[in-house]
GROMACS .gro file of C-alpha atoms in nm:
model
  299
    1LEU     CA    1  -3.026   0.979   2.947
    2ARG     CA    2  -2.904   1.056   3.331
    3LYS     CA    3  -3.257   0.889   3.421
    4LEU     CA    4  -3.110   0.580   3.204
    5LEU     CA    5  -2.751   0.579   3.335
    6ALA     CA    6  -2.910   0.633   3.690
    7THR     CA    7  -3.124   0.351   3.651
    8ILE     CA    8  -2.880   0.119   3.470
    9CYS     CA    9  -2.601   0.225   3.757
   10SER     CA   10  -2.847   0.102   4.032
   11ARG     CA   11  -2.950  -0.244   3.883
   12PRO     CA   12  -2.739  -0.521   4.012
   13GLY     CA   13  -2.635  -0.708   3.647
   14SER     CA   14  -2.253  -0.811   3.463
   15GLN     CA   15  -2.183  -0.562   3.188
   16VAL     CA   16  -2.317  -0.804   2.901
   17MET     CA   17  -2.628  -0.772   3.063
   18ARG     CA   18  -2.590  -0.347   3.103
   19LEU     CA   19  -2.522  -0.380   2.749
   20GLU     CA   20  -2.851  -0.595   2.610
   21ALA     CA   21  -3.021  -0.348   2.814
   22LEU     CA   22  -2.851  -0.049   2.587
   23ARG     CA   23  -2.935  -0.222   2.335
   24THR     CA   24  -3.306  -0.279   2.365
   25VAL     CA   25  -3.357   0.085   2.363
   26SER     CA   26  -3.083   0.204   2.092
   27ASP     CA   27  -3.352   0.246   1.827
   28LYS     CA   28  -3.495   0.542   1.997
   29LEU     CA   29  -3.169   0.760   2.070
   30PHE     CA   30  -2.953   0.975   1.889
   31LEU     CA   31  -2.615   1.051   2.112
   32ASN     CA   32  -2.402   1.379   2.148
   33SER     CA   33  -2.052   1.223   2.189
   34MET     CA   34  -2.042   1.325   2.547
   35GLN     CA   35  -2.382   1.163   2.571
   36LEU     CA   36  -2.180   0.851   2.438
   37ARG     CA   37  -1.849   0.924   2.625
   38GLU     CA   38  -2.080   0.862   2.952
   39LEU     CA   39  -2.229   0.562   2.853
   40LEU     CA   40  -1.880   0.412   2.804
   41GLY     CA   41  -1.840   0.481   3.202
   42LEU     CA   42  -2.039   0.200   3.225
   43PHE     CA   43  -1.777  -0.017   3.154
   44ALA     CA   44  -1.491  -0.139   3.300
   45GLU     CA   45  -1.398  -0.351   3.023
   46GLY     CA   46  -1.243  -0.257   2.685
   47SER     CA   47  -1.409  -0.490   2.496
   48ALA     CA   48  -1.786  -0.389   2.589
   49ARG     CA   49  -1.698  -0.028   2.542
   50VAL     CA   50  -1.655  -0.131   2.157
   51GLU     CA   51  -1.949  -0.289   2.218
   52CYS     CA   52  -2.101   0.003   2.323
   53ILE     CA   53  -1.964   0.274   2.064
   54VAL     CA   54  -2.051   0.050   1.794
   55THR     CA   55  -2.419   0.014   1.931
   56PHE     CA   56  -2.480   0.380   1.905
   57PHE     CA   57  -2.201   0.487   1.629
   58GLY     CA   58  -2.462   0.548   1.370
   59ARG     CA   59  -2.684   0.774   1.615
   60LEU     CA   60  -2.445   1.005   1.639
   61VAL     CA   61  -2.575   1.416   1.572
   62ASP     CA   62  -2.179   1.516   1.623
   63ILE     CA   63  -1.895   1.319   1.459
   64HIS     CA   64  -1.727   1.577   1.406
   65ASN     CA   65  -1.688   1.558   1.804
   66SER     CA   66  -1.620   1.180   1.813
   67LYS     CA   67  -1.266   1.223   1.958
   68VAL     CA   68  -1.430   1.281   2.358
   69PHE     CA   69  -1.560   0.938   2.304
   70ARG     CA   70  -1.258   0.764   2.085
   71VAL     CA   71  -1.011   0.842   2.360
   72ARG     CA   72  -1.189   0.632   2.596
   73ALA     CA   73  -1.133   0.294   2.445
   74GLU     CA   74  -0.798   0.353   2.286
   75GLU     CA   75  -0.578   0.039   2.333
   76ALA     CA   76  -0.458  -0.126   2.012
   77ALA     CA   77  -0.661  -0.403   2.049
   78ASP     CA   78  -0.991  -0.193   2.073
   79VAL     CA   79  -0.926   0.005   1.817
   80ASP     CA   80  -0.835  -0.269   1.573
   81LEU     CA   81  -1.191  -0.428   1.682
   82LEU     CA   82  -1.371  -0.086   1.612
   83ARG     CA   83  -1.238  -0.077   1.273
   84GLU     CA   84  -1.282  -0.406   1.195
   85ARG     CA   85  -1.622  -0.402   1.315
   86LEU     CA   86  -1.734  -0.062   1.135
   87GLY     CA   87  -1.526  -0.034   0.907
   88ILE     CA   88  -1.174   0.154   0.838
   89LEU     CA   89  -1.320   0.415   0.657
   90GLU     CA   90  -1.653   0.433   0.888
   91TYR     CA   91  -1.414   0.477   1.213
   92PHE     CA   92  -1.153   0.683   1.016
   93PRO     CA   93  -1.064   0.986   1.276
   94TYR     CA   94  -1.148   1.268   1.012
   95CYS     CA   95  -1.186   1.608   1.213
   96GLN     CA   96  -0.951   1.528   1.504
   97PRO     CA   97  -0.653   1.272   1.340
   98GLU     CA   98  -0.424   1.377   1.567
   99GLN     CA   99  -0.223   1.195   1.790
  100ALA     CA  100  -0.367   0.881   1.611
  101SER     CA  101  -0.178   0.571   1.493
  102PHE     CA  102  -0.220   0.368   1.243
  103ALA     CA  103  -0.136   0.039   1.064
  104PHE     CA  104  -0.247  -0.003   0.693
  105ASP     CA  105  -0.257  -0.339   0.475
  106PHE     CA  106  -0.194  -0.283   0.154
  107ARG     CA  107  -0.374  -0.585   0.020
  108VAL     CA  108  -0.727  -0.479   0.158
  109PHE     CA  109  -0.850  -0.225  -0.018
  110ASP     CA  110  -1.061   0.014   0.272
  111GLN     CA  111  -0.737   0.034   0.428
  112ARG     CA  112  -0.559   0.112   0.064
  113ILE     CA  113  -0.820   0.418   0.035
  114ALA     CA  114  -0.758   0.527   0.439
  115ALA     CA  115  -0.380   0.530   0.382
  116SER     CA  116  -0.381   0.757   0.041
  117LEU     CA  117  -0.682   0.966   0.264
  118LEU     CA  118  -0.392   1.008   0.569
  119ARG     CA  119  -0.119   1.078   0.216
  120LYS     CA  120  -0.369   1.366   0.102
  121LEU     CA  121  -0.494   1.518   0.480
  122ALA     CA  122  -0.080   1.539   0.478
  123ASP     CA  123  -0.089   1.699   0.193
  124ALA     CA  124  -0.345   1.945   0.222
  125GLU     CA  125  -0.199   2.069   0.588
  126ASP     CA  126   0.210   2.019   0.604
  127PRO     CA  127   0.376   1.693   0.490
  128GLN     CA  128   0.656   1.774   0.634
  129SER     CA  129   0.544   1.756   0.973
  130ASN     CA  130   0.219   1.591   0.989
  131LEU     CA  131   0.310   1.251   0.931
  132MET     CA  132   0.555   1.029   1.226
  133ALA     CA  133   0.735   0.715   1.272
  134ALA     CA  134   0.632   0.612   0.877
  135LYS     CA  135   0.736   0.255   0.819
  136PHE     CA  136   0.670   0.055   0.541
  137THR     CA  137   0.695  -0.339   0.506
  138ASN     CA  138   0.709  -0.479   0.165
  139GLU     CA  139   0.511  -0.851   0.127
  140ASP     CA  140   0.845  -1.026   0.148
  141GLY     CA  141   0.873  -0.878   0.527
  142VAL     CA  142   1.120  -0.639   0.412
  143VAL     CA  143   1.137  -0.282   0.620
  144ASP     CA  144   1.181   0.017   0.458
  145PRO     CA  145   1.204   0.306   0.725
  146LEU     CA  146   1.106   0.610   0.463
  147ALA     CA  147   1.339   0.834   0.560
  148LEU     CA  148   1.251   1.050   0.234
  149GLY     CA  149   0.869   1.028   0.385
  150ILE     CA  150   0.574   0.827   0.252
  151PRO     CA  151   0.594   0.904  -0.143
  152LYS     CA  152   0.314   1.166  -0.271
  153THR     CA  153   0.214   0.999  -0.536
  154TRP     CA  154   0.066   0.726  -0.219
  155GLY     CA  155  -0.222   1.004  -0.220
  156GLU     CA  156  -0.202   1.161  -0.608
  157GLY     CA  157  -0.522   1.070  -0.771
  158ASP     CA  158  -0.848   0.862  -0.585
  159GLY     CA  159  -0.713   0.596  -0.430
  160GLY     CA  160  -0.367   0.680  -0.526
  161GLN     CA  161  -0.095   0.450  -0.662
  162LEU     CA  162   0.002   0.250  -0.399
  163PRO     CA  163   0.177  -0.109  -0.385
  164PRO     CA  164  -0.028  -0.410  -0.393
  165ALA     CA  165   0.047  -0.596  -0.124
  166GLY     CA  166   0.272  -0.450   0.228
  167SER     CA  167   0.205  -0.271   0.537
  168LEU     CA  168   0.240   0.099   0.658
  169GLU     CA  169   0.245   0.196   0.965
  170VAL     CA  170   0.228   0.582   1.079
  171GLY     CA  171   0.071   0.819   1.342
  172TYR     CA  172  -0.021   1.194   1.298
  173ARG     CA  173   0.016   1.506   1.448
  174CYS     CA  174  -0.078   1.861   1.277
  175ALA     CA  175  -0.038   2.235   1.451
  176PRO     CA  176  -0.386   2.453   1.550
  177GLU     CA  177  -0.198   2.652   1.248
  178SER     CA  178  -0.171   2.428   1.002
  179ARG     CA  179  -0.513   2.241   1.019
  180ASN     CA  180  -0.739   2.221   0.718
  181PHE     CA  181  -1.099   2.141   0.856
  182ARG     CA  182  -1.244   2.211   0.480
  183VAL     CA  183  -1.066   1.925   0.364
  184ARG     CA  184  -1.117   1.681   0.646
  185LYS     CA  185  -1.494   1.777   0.616
  186GLU     CA  186  -1.486   1.665   0.268
  187PHE     CA  187  -1.320   1.384   0.352
  188LEU     CA  188  -1.567   1.274   0.613
  189GLU     CA  189  -1.879   1.368   0.380
  190LYS     CA  190  -1.737   1.190   0.090
  191TYR     CA  191  -1.577   0.836   0.229
  192GLY     CA  192  -1.746   0.851   0.599
  193GLY     CA  193  -2.091   0.926   0.451
  194TRP     CA  194  -2.189   1.171   0.769
  195GLN     CA  195  -2.361   1.549   0.627
  196VAL     CA  196  -2.166   1.751   0.867
  197ALA     CA  197  -2.278   2.156   0.878
  198ALA     CA  198  -2.028   2.246   1.168
  199ASP     CA  199  -1.689   2.390   1.077
  200ASP     CA  200  -1.396   2.449   1.313
  201GLY     CA  201  -1.511   2.671   1.556
  202GLU     CA  202  -1.769   2.471   1.660
  203VAL     CA  203  -1.586   2.180   1.703
  204THR     CA  204  -1.484   2.035   2.063
  205TRP     CA  205  -1.116   2.010   2.044
  206TRP     CA  206  -0.991   1.700   2.241
  207SER     CA  207  -0.676   1.529   2.331
  208SER     CA  208  -0.586   1.187   2.417
  209LEU     CA  209  -0.306   1.131   2.774
  210ALA     CA  210  -0.217   0.836   2.585
  211GLY     CA  211   0.177   0.891   2.462
  212VAL     CA  212   0.212   1.230   2.680
  213PRO     CA  213   0.490   1.279   2.824
  214GLU     CA  214   0.517   1.251   3.167
  215ASP     CA  215   0.663   1.579   3.268
  216VAL     CA  216   0.369   1.736   3.014
  217LEU     CA  217   0.116   1.535   3.209
  218ALA     CA  218   0.287   1.676   3.546
  219PHE     CA  219   0.315   2.052   3.446
  220VAL     CA  220  -0.081   1.993   3.343
  221ASP     CA  221  -0.132   1.845   3.713
  222TYR     CA  222   0.051   2.147   3.823
  223LEU     CA  223  -0.148   2.368   3.655
  224THR     CA  224  -0.522   2.206   3.765
  225ALA     CA  225  -0.422   2.206   4.153
  226THR     CA  226  -0.288   2.583   4.074
  227ALA     CA  227  -0.454   2.760   3.846
  228SER     CA  228  -0.851   2.813   3.749
  229ASP     CA  229  -0.798   2.820   3.390
  230PRO     CA  230  -0.479   2.697   3.184
  231MET     CA  231  -0.593   3.004   2.890
  232LYS     CA  232  -0.551   3.244   3.156
  233THR     CA  233  -0.202   3.079   3.225
  234PHE     CA  234  -0.100   3.156   2.880
  235GLY     CA  235  -0.196   3.582   2.894
  236GLN     CA  236  -0.013   3.576   3.214
  237ILE     CA  237   0.342   3.422   3.042
  238ASP     CA  238   0.266   3.599   2.781
  239GLU     CA  239   0.302   3.974   2.883
  240ALA     CA  240   0.328   4.153   2.580
  241SER     CA  241   0.015   4.007   2.480
  242SER     CA  242   0.213   3.879   2.133
  243GLY     CA  243  -0.012   3.568   2.102
  244ALA     CA  244   0.283   3.379   2.155
  245ILE     CA  245   0.581   3.278   2.418
  246SER     CA  246   0.935   3.180   2.329
  247LEU     CA  247   1.157   2.963   2.535
  248GLN     CA  248   1.349   3.199   2.718
  249ARG     CA  249   1.017   3.376   2.840
  250PHE     CA  250   0.897   3.022   2.933
  251GLU     CA  251   1.168   2.917   3.092
  252GLU     CA  252   1.145   3.284   3.299
  253TRP     CA  253   0.845   3.208   3.398
  254PHE     CA  254   0.858   2.874   3.470
  255GLY     CA  255   1.190   2.953   3.727
  256ALA     CA  256   0.967   3.235   3.890
  257LEU     CA  257   0.742   2.882   4.016
  258ASP     CA  258   0.729   2.758   4.345
  259CYS     CA  259   0.674   2.420   4.135
  260GLY     CA  260   0.857   2.079   4.346
  261LYS     CA  261   0.735   1.808   4.064
  262PHE     CA  262   1.041   1.956   3.832
  263ARG     CA  263   1.371   2.082   4.091
  264HIS     CA  264   1.571   1.754   3.969
  265GLU     CA  265   1.697   1.859   3.603
  266GLN     CA  266   1.428   2.153   3.585
  267GLN     CA  267   1.617   2.341   3.310
  268LYS     CA  268   1.568   2.048   3.073
  269ARG     CA  269   1.253   1.908   3.141
  270VAL     CA  270   1.123   2.247   3.094
  271LYS     CA  271   1.274   2.259   2.758
  272GLU     CA  272   1.111   1.940   2.690
  273ILE     CA  273   0.767   2.051   2.767
  274TYR     CA  274   0.813   2.352   2.563
  275ARG     CA  275   0.923   2.111   2.297
  276TYR     CA  276   0.656   1.881   2.309
  277LEU     CA  277   0.409   2.238   2.294
  278ASP     CA  278   0.571   2.386   1.991
  279ILE     CA  279   0.451   2.166   1.768
  280HIS     CA  280   0.551   2.347   1.434
  281GLY     CA  281   0.852   2.334   1.604
  282ASP     CA  282   0.986   2.741   1.521
  283GLY     CA  283   1.070   2.825   1.836
  284LYS     CA  284   0.716   2.955   1.940
  285VAL     CA  285   0.411   2.867   2.115
  286THR     CA  286   0.087   2.997   2.012
  287VAL     CA  287  -0.242   3.037   2.192
  288LYS     CA  288  -0.401   2.789   1.957
  289GLU     CA  289  -0.083   2.547   2.008
  290TRP     CA  290  -0.143   2.594   2.399
  291ARG     CA  291  -0.460   2.557   2.399
  292GLY     CA  292  -0.316   2.188   2.373
  293ILE     CA  293  -0.256   2.173   2.743
  294ALA     CA  294  -0.654   2.309   2.832
  295GLN     CA  295  -0.707   1.954   2.612
  296ASN     CA  296  -0.524   1.771   2.837
  297TRP     CA  297  -0.697   1.957   3.139
  298GLN     CA  298  -1.015   1.873   3.021
  299GLU     CA  299  -0.953   1.475   2.981
   0.00000   0.00000   0.00000
């Protein structure tokens, strides 16, 4: 693959020509998600990246790690096109749905199934916290903010009891401690058609930088410049080795830093960083939640 990349990069030609060259050899290649991510680096335009993913999606050997390359084609228009080209159930982010946003059209059968799956997954993980900013628009254009959440019946049975028309907009998040990888893998095999032998310990957990608050990105940038490993930083903050960091301890540690990025309204901004990390909202940041910083670091 390295030789192929080097050859393509060394030859003059448009993105269309590069895609044609890759299509010519696509049946000879099986790729892992990191290698597909590298191929996407050949293309500056989102439409070309979509074509590259469509070409090699069925040649992946580690679909459970697909978020590694998905974050390289996450503009809304690109995601919509990928779901249209591959099918929403085929391109559904079964193993790592965190940070994903959806707009389901209930007139389309596959999208109804996908919406029901998301409700089922939330039930298996954390139905109170995982479904975010849900909004249902009926066929007459009347918006229901779903103040009580997405109805539980929408996830019942095989396909749920969903309205025959309308659209649902919703995002998904999940604290690491609440993940139910067994259910995620079952859905991937049943509805995505993939056979996966990996367990959650073999998944390359990844994060997108899209939608991450600016202060969190600035904090990650600071750690990148001053620390060798963000997980070691967790150990430095968690002096008692309790496996969790309180807001008070995080503020104490942050206050001792010489970080010019946060001198203006530092206390308020530090609390916002902490709230972002505390996915459960239980007043403590566990080592698993802190790994979100490490994932941002990777990206």
